[in-house]
Amino acid sequence: MEYEGHDRGERAAMEEIVRAQLGVGAAERFLPLIRPSVGFAVRTDLPDSGSVIGGLPRTTESFEWPHYDGQPMVLLAQLDCGQAAHLLGDAWTLPADGYLLFFHDDDFAAEFSFDLGDDGCRVVHVAAGSGGLRHEGNGPVMPALPLEAFTLPSVPTLVDAEADQAVDGDAIALINLAEALSGLLPTPRHRLLGWCDTGGTPQPKGHRPLLQLEAEAGTAWGEIVNVSFWIRDEDLRAGNLGNVRRSYEVA
């Protein structure tokens, strides 16, 4: 599989490393597991447009601000769908324009169940042209941190059952592979799609990461060092945002 916007030479170098580390048989099982993703890095010198952590939400007059237990949620991130569609090509099955708004209950106190549902987070799509309006009753606003976006293939690690099966349970081989790939595929602070980047994050069964966010200055998450939103493969293919789950890692 070719990744939109990712240099073919880098893809070839990655495949060469995988084959050298795992051997032909395991490599052929492992390579199809590599997922396209978008990495993000905070760039305060960029204008407040496109994808951004926090900030004033892009909304319309008819937008209904999400609430949890009677309190407005906090907006953690806004992603530019057009940017994602351009970088990911056919791998992006959600709306190709507008923005995805990622909300979470303000104090991270909402109870949740990976199996039964989760009303402590919401992912909402707003149409292109939404103007950044704030309405009475809105939630707290985090400082806006503009994000630079770049394509970055994502590989599974030893915590992923699929990778373990591909190498017949050889954890050392996966550790060595991760080290060998680290210079070519650095782990971004924030990632759209791909595999989970943190070993300590509980993973909802049957779901894959939609968005992973690391704590940044001004995010005020207390002991929480990262927040992730998870989606089922079938919902990702169908563009259904109604079953998103959340997870996070505590320091």
mmCIF file of C-alpha atoms in Angstrom:
data_model
loop_
_atom_site.group_PDB
_atom_site.id
_atom_site.type_symbol
_atom_site.label_atom_id
_atom_site.label_comp_id
_atom_site.label_asym_id
_atom_site.label_seq_id
_atom_site.Cartn_x
_atom_site.Cartn_y
_atom_site.Cartn_z
ATOM 1 C CA MET A 1 0.000 0.000 0.000
ATOM 2 C CA GLU A 2 1.305 3.464 -0.867
ATOM 3 C CA TYR A 3 0.641 6.304 1.549
ATOM 4 C CA GLU A 4 -0.528 9.637 0.190
ATOM 5 C CA GLY A 5 2.178 12.220 0.698
ATOM 6 C CA HIS A 6 4.764 9.714 2.035
ATOM 7 C CA ASP A 7 7.980 9.417 0.065
ATOM 8 C CA ARG A 8 8.263 6.107 -1.799
ATOM 9 C CA GLY A 9 11.939 5.941 -0.924
ATOM 10 C CA GLU A 10 11.107 6.074 2.764
ATOM 11 C CA ARG A 11 8.475 3.363 2.279
ATOM 12 C CA ALA A 12 11.061 1.158 0.563
ATOM 13 C CA ALA A 13 13.563 1.808 3.353
ATOM 14 C CA MET A 14 10.939 0.876 5.937
ATOM 15 C CA GLU A 15 10.135 -2.395 4.166
ATOM 16 C CA GLU A 16 13.843 -3.216 3.931
ATOM 17 C CA ILE A 17 14.263 -2.698 7.682
ATOM 18 C CA VAL A 18 11.234 -4.860 8.482
ATOM 19 C CA ARG A 19 12.504 -7.713 6.294
ATOM 20 C CA ALA A 20 16.026 -7.470 7.707
ATOM 21 C CA GLN A 21 14.765 -7.548 11.289
ATOM 22 C CA LEU A 22 11.984 -10.132 11.012
ATOM 23 C CA GLY A 23 12.937 -12.379 8.133
ATOM 24 C CA VAL A 24 10.918 -12.916 4.978
ATOM 25 C CA GLY A 25 8.023 -14.943 6.392
ATOM 26 C CA ALA A 26 7.289 -12.779 9.437
ATOM 27 C CA ALA A 27 7.844 -9.595 7.395
ATOM 28 C CA GLU A 28 5.214 -10.616 4.869
ATOM 29 C CA ARG A 29 2.750 -11.072 7.729
ATOM 30 C CA PHE A 30 3.807 -7.841 9.450
ATOM 31 C CA LEU A 31 3.945 -5.387 6.547
ATOM 32 C CA PRO A 32 0.168 -5.454 5.804
ATOM 33 C CA LEU A 33 -0.407 -4.332 9.415
ATOM 34 C CA ILE A 34 1.265 -0.961 8.809
ATOM 35 C CA ARG A 35 -1.401 1.742 8.905
ATOM 36 C CA PRO A 36 -1.435 5.209 7.349
ATOM 37 C CA SER A 37 -1.713 8.032 9.852
ATOM 38 C CA VAL A 38 -1.187 11.753 10.280
ATOM 39 C CA GLY A 39 1.275 12.998 12.861
ATOM 40 C CA PHE A 40 0.879 16.425 14.434
ATOM 41 C CA ALA A 41 3.365 18.748 16.107
ATOM 42 C CA VAL A 42 2.553 22.033 17.851
ATOM 43 C CA ARG A 43 3.782 25.002 15.835
ATOM 44 C CA THR A 44 3.048 28.272 17.589
ATOM 45 C CA ASP A 45 4.397 30.209 14.595
ATOM 46 C CA LEU A 46 1.597 28.879 12.391
ATOM 47 C CA PRO A 47 -1.636 30.857 12.034
ATOM 48 C CA ASP A 48 -4.608 29.606 14.072
ATOM 49 C CA SER A 49 -6.172 27.693 11.196
ATOM 50 C CA GLY A 50 -6.430 24.111 10.043
ATOM 51 C CA SER A 51 -5.960 21.585 12.843
ATOM 52 C CA VAL A 52 -5.535 22.897 16.359
ATOM 53 C CA ILE A 53 -5.530 21.780 19.977
ATOM 54 C CA GLY A 54 -8.117 23.665 22.027
ATOM 55 C CA GLY A 55 -9.130 27.111 20.819
ATOM 56 C CA LEU A 56 -12.534 28.564 20.035
ATOM 57 C CA PRO A 57 -14.626 25.968 18.212
ATOM 58 C CA ARG A 58 -15.670 26.382 14.623
ATOM 59 C CA THR A 59 -19.435 26.193 14.903
ATOM 60 C CA THR A 60 -22.617 27.434 13.277
ATOM 61 C CA GLU A 61 -25.586 29.218 14.845
ATOM 62 C CA SER A 62 -27.472 25.918 15.049
ATOM 63 C CA PHE A 63 -24.656 24.071 16.818
ATOM 64 C CA GLU A 64 -25.640 22.440 20.114
ATOM 65 C CA TRP A 65 -22.755 22.395 22.554
ATOM 66 C CA PRO A 66 -22.257 18.898 24.056
ATOM 67 C CA HIS A 67 -22.919 18.534 27.792
ATOM 68 C CA TYR A 68 -22.143 15.891 30.368
ATOM 69 C CA ASP A 69 -24.185 15.730 33.598
ATOM 70 C CA GLY A 70 -25.583 19.184 32.912
ATOM 71 C CA GLN A 71 -22.174 20.791 32.389
ATOM 72 C CA PRO A 72 -20.673 21.895 29.066
ATOM 73 C CA MET A 73 -17.830 19.743 27.831
ATOM 74 C CA VAL A 74 -14.379 21.074 26.987
ATOM 75 C CA LEU A 75 -13.103 21.117 23.421
ATOM 76 C CA LEU A 76 -9.779 19.253 23.293
ATOM 77 C CA ALA A 77 -8.997 19.469 19.580
ATOM 78 C CA GLN A 78 -10.284 20.473 16.153
ATOM 79 C CA LEU A 79 -9.108 18.634 13.047
ATOM 80 C CA ASP A 80 -9.309 19.923 9.494
ATOM 81 C CA CYS A 81 -11.018 17.141 7.489
ATOM 82 C CA GLY A 82 -9.793 18.533 4.184
ATOM 83 C CA GLN A 83 -6.235 18.377 5.459
ATOM 84 C CA ALA A 84 -6.708 14.763 6.587
ATOM 85 C CA ALA A 85 -8.301 13.778 3.272
ATOM 86 C CA HIS A 86 -5.410 15.328 1.333
ATOM 87 C CA LEU A 87 -2.743 13.577 3.410
ATOM 88 C CA LEU A 88 -4.417 10.169 3.747
ATOM 89 C CA GLY A 89 -6.188 9.778 0.418
ATOM 90 C CA ASP A 90 -8.462 6.736 0.280
ATOM 91 C CA ALA A 91 -7.538 5.796 3.860
ATOM 92 C CA TRP A 92 -9.627 8.762 5.082
ATOM 93 C CA THR A 93 -13.262 7.621 5.143
ATOM 94 C CA LEU A 94 -14.698 10.377 7.340
ATOM 95 C CA PRO A 95 -15.995 13.667 5.859
ATOM 96 C CA ALA A 96 -13.591 15.200 3.348
ATOM 97 C CA ASP A 97 -14.354 18.783 4.362
ATOM 98 C CA GLY A 98 -15.332 20.693 7.468
ATOM 99 C CA TYR A 99 -13.914 19.937 10.914
ATOM 100 C CA LEU A 100 -14.032 17.234 13.558
ATOM 101 C CA LEU A 101 -14.477 18.614 17.067
ATOM 102 C CA PHE A 102 -13.277 16.394 19.936
ATOM 103 C CA PHE A 103 -15.029 17.032 23.261
ATOM 104 C CA HIS A 104 -14.462 15.552 26.723
ATOM 105 C CA ASP A 105 -16.154 16.084 30.080
ATOM 106 C CA ASP A 106 -14.382 19.000 31.728
ATOM 107 C CA ASP A 107 -13.016 17.312 34.867
ATOM 108 C CA PHE A 108 -12.446 13.793 33.476
ATOM 109 C CA ALA A 109 -14.814 12.378 36.080
ATOM 110 C CA ALA A 110 -17.392 10.763 33.799
ATOM 111 C CA GLU A 111 -17.858 7.046 34.309
ATOM 112 C CA PHE A 112 -17.494 4.990 31.185
ATOM 113 C CA SER A 113 -17.597 1.478 29.876
ATOM 114 C CA PHE A 114 -15.665 0.264 26.860
ATOM 115 C CA ASP A 115 -18.440 -2.288 26.285
ATOM 116 C CA LEU A 116 -21.648 -0.460 27.166
ATOM 117 C CA GLY A 117 -21.021 3.061 25.955
ATOM 118 C CA ASP A 118 -19.411 6.346 26.842
ATOM 119 C CA ASP A 119 -21.209 9.652 27.336
ATOM 120 C CA GLY A 120 -18.098 11.460 28.645
ATOM 121 C CA CYS A 121 -16.784 12.194 25.155
ATOM 122 C CA ARG A 122 -18.229 13.368 21.850
ATOM 123 C CA VAL A 123 -16.813 13.732 18.366
ATOM 124 C CA VAL A 124 -18.839 16.123 16.209
ATOM 125 C CA HIS A 125 -18.464 17.055 12.547
ATOM 126 C CA VAL A 126 -19.204 20.629 11.526
ATOM 127 C CA ALA A 127 -19.472 21.786 7.930
ATOM 128 C CA ALA A 128 -16.864 23.786 6.059
ATOM 129 C CA GLY A 129 -17.360 27.505 6.487
ATOM 130 C CA SER A 130 -18.227 27.271 10.179
ATOM 131 C CA GLY A 131 -17.027 30.506 11.647
ATOM 132 C CA GLY A 132 -15.574 30.019 15.123
ATOM 133 C CA LEU A 133 -18.605 31.370 16.995
ATOM 134 C CA ARG A 134 -18.969 31.154 20.757
ATOM 135 C CA HIS A 135 -22.394 30.922 22.340
ATOM 136 C CA GLU A 136 -23.719 31.454 25.834
ATOM 137 C CA GLY A 137 -23.324 28.338 27.951
ATOM 138 C CA ASN A 138 -20.201 27.123 26.189
ATOM 139 C CA GLY A 139 -17.549 25.166 27.998
ATOM 140 C CA PRO A 140 -14.105 26.345 29.101
ATOM 141 C CA VAL A 141 -11.677 27.110 26.301
ATOM 142 C CA MET A 142 -8.102 25.848 26.236
ATOM 143 C CA PRO A 143 -5.380 27.973 24.641
ATOM 144 C CA ALA A 144 -5.237 27.453 20.891
ATOM 145 C CA LEU A 145 -2.160 25.485 19.781
ATOM 146 C CA PRO A 146 -1.876 25.291 15.971
ATOM 147 C CA LEU A 147 -0.727 21.934 14.640
ATOM 148 C CA GLU A 148 1.575 21.114 11.766
ATOM 149 C CA ALA A 149 0.393 17.942 10.010
ATOM 150 C CA PHE A 150 2.483 15.329 8.188
ATOM 151 C CA THR A 151 1.959 11.783 6.904
ATOM 152 C CA LEU A 152 3.608 9.135 9.037
ATOM 153 C CA PRO A 153 3.017 5.385 8.683
ATOM 154 C CA SER A 154 2.220 3.679 11.986
ATOM 155 C CA VAL A 155 3.441 0.223 12.954
ATOM 156 C CA PRO A 156 2.024 -2.061 15.655
ATOM 157 C CA THR A 157 4.140 -2.867 18.705
ATOM 158 C CA LEU A 158 4.526 -5.755 21.109
ATOM 159 C CA VAL A 159 1.355 -4.710 22.979
ATOM 160 C CA ASP A 160 -0.731 -5.324 19.844
ATOM 161 C CA ALA A 161 -1.984 -8.876 19.401
ATOM 162 C CA GLU A 162 -1.760 -8.604 15.613
ATOM 163 C CA ALA A 163 1.977 -7.849 15.772
ATOM 164 C CA ASP A 164 2.542 -10.657 18.273
ATOM 165 C CA GLN A 165 0.829 -13.118 15.948
ATOM 166 C CA ALA A 166 2.814 -11.910 12.933
ATOM 167 C CA VAL A 167 6.132 -12.725 14.642
ATOM 168 C CA ASP A 168 4.920 -15.876 16.411
ATOM 169 C CA GLY A 169 5.245 -14.306 19.839
ATOM 170 C CA ASP A 170 8.845 -13.113 19.446
ATOM 171 C CA ALA A 171 8.741 -10.004 21.660
ATOM 172 C CA ILE A 172 12.484 -9.385 21.318
ATOM 173 C CA ALA A 173 12.104 -9.186 17.534
ATOM 174 C CA LEU A 174 9.409 -6.496 17.918
ATOM 175 C CA ILE A 175 11.549 -4.536 20.379
ATOM 176 C CA ASN A 176 14.507 -4.633 18.012
ATOM 177 C CA LEU A 177 12.289 -3.662 15.082
ATOM 178 C CA ALA A 178 10.914 -0.648 16.931
ATOM 179 C CA GLU A 179 14.449 0.509 17.692
ATOM 180 C CA ALA A 180 15.546 0.009 14.084
ATOM 181 C CA LEU A 181 12.560 1.996 12.756
ATOM 182 C CA SER A 182 12.737 4.809 15.315
ATOM 183 C CA GLY A 183 14.928 7.054 13.161
ATOM 184 C CA LEU A 184 12.709 6.661 10.115
ATOM 185 C CA LEU A 185 9.344 6.692 11.905
ATOM 186 C CA PRO A 186 9.559 8.917 14.995
ATOM 187 C CA THR A 187 6.596 8.815 17.362
ATOM 188 C CA PRO A 188 4.612 12.065 17.053
ATOM 189 C CA ARG A 189 3.172 13.805 20.096
ATOM 190 C CA HIS A 190 -0.273 13.656 18.511
ATOM 191 C CA ARG A 191 -1.579 11.205 15.910
ATOM 192 C CA LEU A 192 -4.684 10.742 13.760
ATOM 193 C CA LEU A 193 -5.478 7.071 13.038
ATOM 194 C CA GLY A 194 -2.613 4.561 13.162
ATOM 195 C CA TRP A 195 -1.817 2.307 16.138
ATOM 196 C CA CYS A 196 -1.707 3.221 19.815
ATOM 197 C CA ASP A 197 1.597 4.900 20.652
ATOM 198 C CA THR A 198 1.580 4.351 24.423
ATOM 199 C CA GLY A 199 1.928 1.042 26.222
ATOM 200 C CA GLY A 200 0.025 2.184 29.312
ATOM 201 C CA THR A 201 -3.199 3.271 27.613
ATOM 202 C CA PRO A 202 -6.168 0.889 28.122
ATOM 203 C CA GLN A 203 -7.417 -0.173 24.703
ATOM 204 C CA PRO A 204 -11.159 -0.663 24.063
ATOM 205 C CA LYS A 205 -11.638 -4.116 22.557
ATOM 206 C CA GLY A 206 -12.684 -4.034 18.930
ATOM 207 C CA HIS A 207 -11.682 -0.376 18.524
ATOM 208 C CA ARG A 208 -8.707 1.394 16.969
ATOM 209 C CA PRO A 209 -7.264 4.844 17.742
ATOM 210 C CA LEU A 210 -9.000 7.722 16.014
ATOM 211 C CA LEU A 211 -7.029 10.522 17.693
ATOM 212 C CA GLN A 212 -4.253 10.471 20.291
ATOM 213 C CA LEU A 213 -3.312 13.646 22.162
ATOM 214 C CA GLU A 214 -0.404 14.251 24.524
ATOM 215 C CA ALA A 215 -0.722 16.844 27.272
ATOM 216 C CA GLU A 216 0.668 20.236 26.277
ATOM 217 C CA ALA A 217 1.272 23.388 28.279
ATOM 218 C CA GLY A 218 -2.113 24.903 29.091
ATOM 219 C CA THR A 219 -4.160 21.730 28.657
ATOM 220 C CA ALA A 220 -4.663 21.369 32.452
ATOM 221 C CA TRP A 221 -5.345 17.643 32.545
ATOM 222 C CA GLY A 222 -3.861 17.121 36.004
ATOM 223 C CA GLU A 223 -2.173 13.698 36.244
ATOM 224 C CA ILE A 224 -3.478 12.627 32.824
ATOM 225 C CA VAL A 225 -0.636 12.633 30.312
ATOM 226 C CA ASN A 226 -2.561 11.637 27.188
ATOM 227 C CA VAL A 227 -6.134 11.308 25.983
ATOM 228 C CA SER A 228 -7.212 9.112 23.088
ATOM 229 C CA PHE A 229 -10.444 8.656 21.153
ATOM 230 C CA TRP A 230 -11.210 5.192 19.739
ATOM 231 C CA ILE A 231 -13.480 3.985 16.947
ATOM 232 C CA ARG A 232 -14.531 0.618 15.513
ATOM 233 C CA ASP A 233 -13.308 -0.300 12.026
ATOM 234 C CA GLU A 234 -16.856 -0.629 10.729
ATOM 235 C CA ASP A 235 -17.792 2.798 12.110
ATOM 236 C CA LEU A 236 -14.677 4.348 10.587
ATOM 237 C CA ARG A 237 -15.570 2.896 7.196
ATOM 238 C CA ALA A 238 -19.184 4.080 7.520
ATOM 239 C CA GLY A 239 -18.304 7.526 8.870
ATOM 240 C CA ASN A 240 -20.251 6.859 12.067
ATOM 241 C CA LEU A 241 -19.000 8.965 15.011
ATOM 242 C CA GLY A 242 -21.732 7.884 17.425
ATOM 243 C CA ASN A 243 -19.842 5.007 19.063
ATOM 244 C CA VAL A 244 -16.512 6.665 19.840
ATOM 245 C CA ARG A 245 -14.845 5.616 23.108
ATOM 246 C CA ARG A 246 -12.176 7.424 25.115
ATOM 247 C CA SER A 247 -9.179 6.287 27.055
ATOM 248 C CA TYR A 248 -6.285 7.975 28.807
ATOM 249 C CA GLU A 249 -3.035 7.312 30.593
ATOM 250 C CA VAL A 250 -2.218 8.661 34.038
ATOM 251 C CA ALA A 251 1.353 9.536 35.029
#
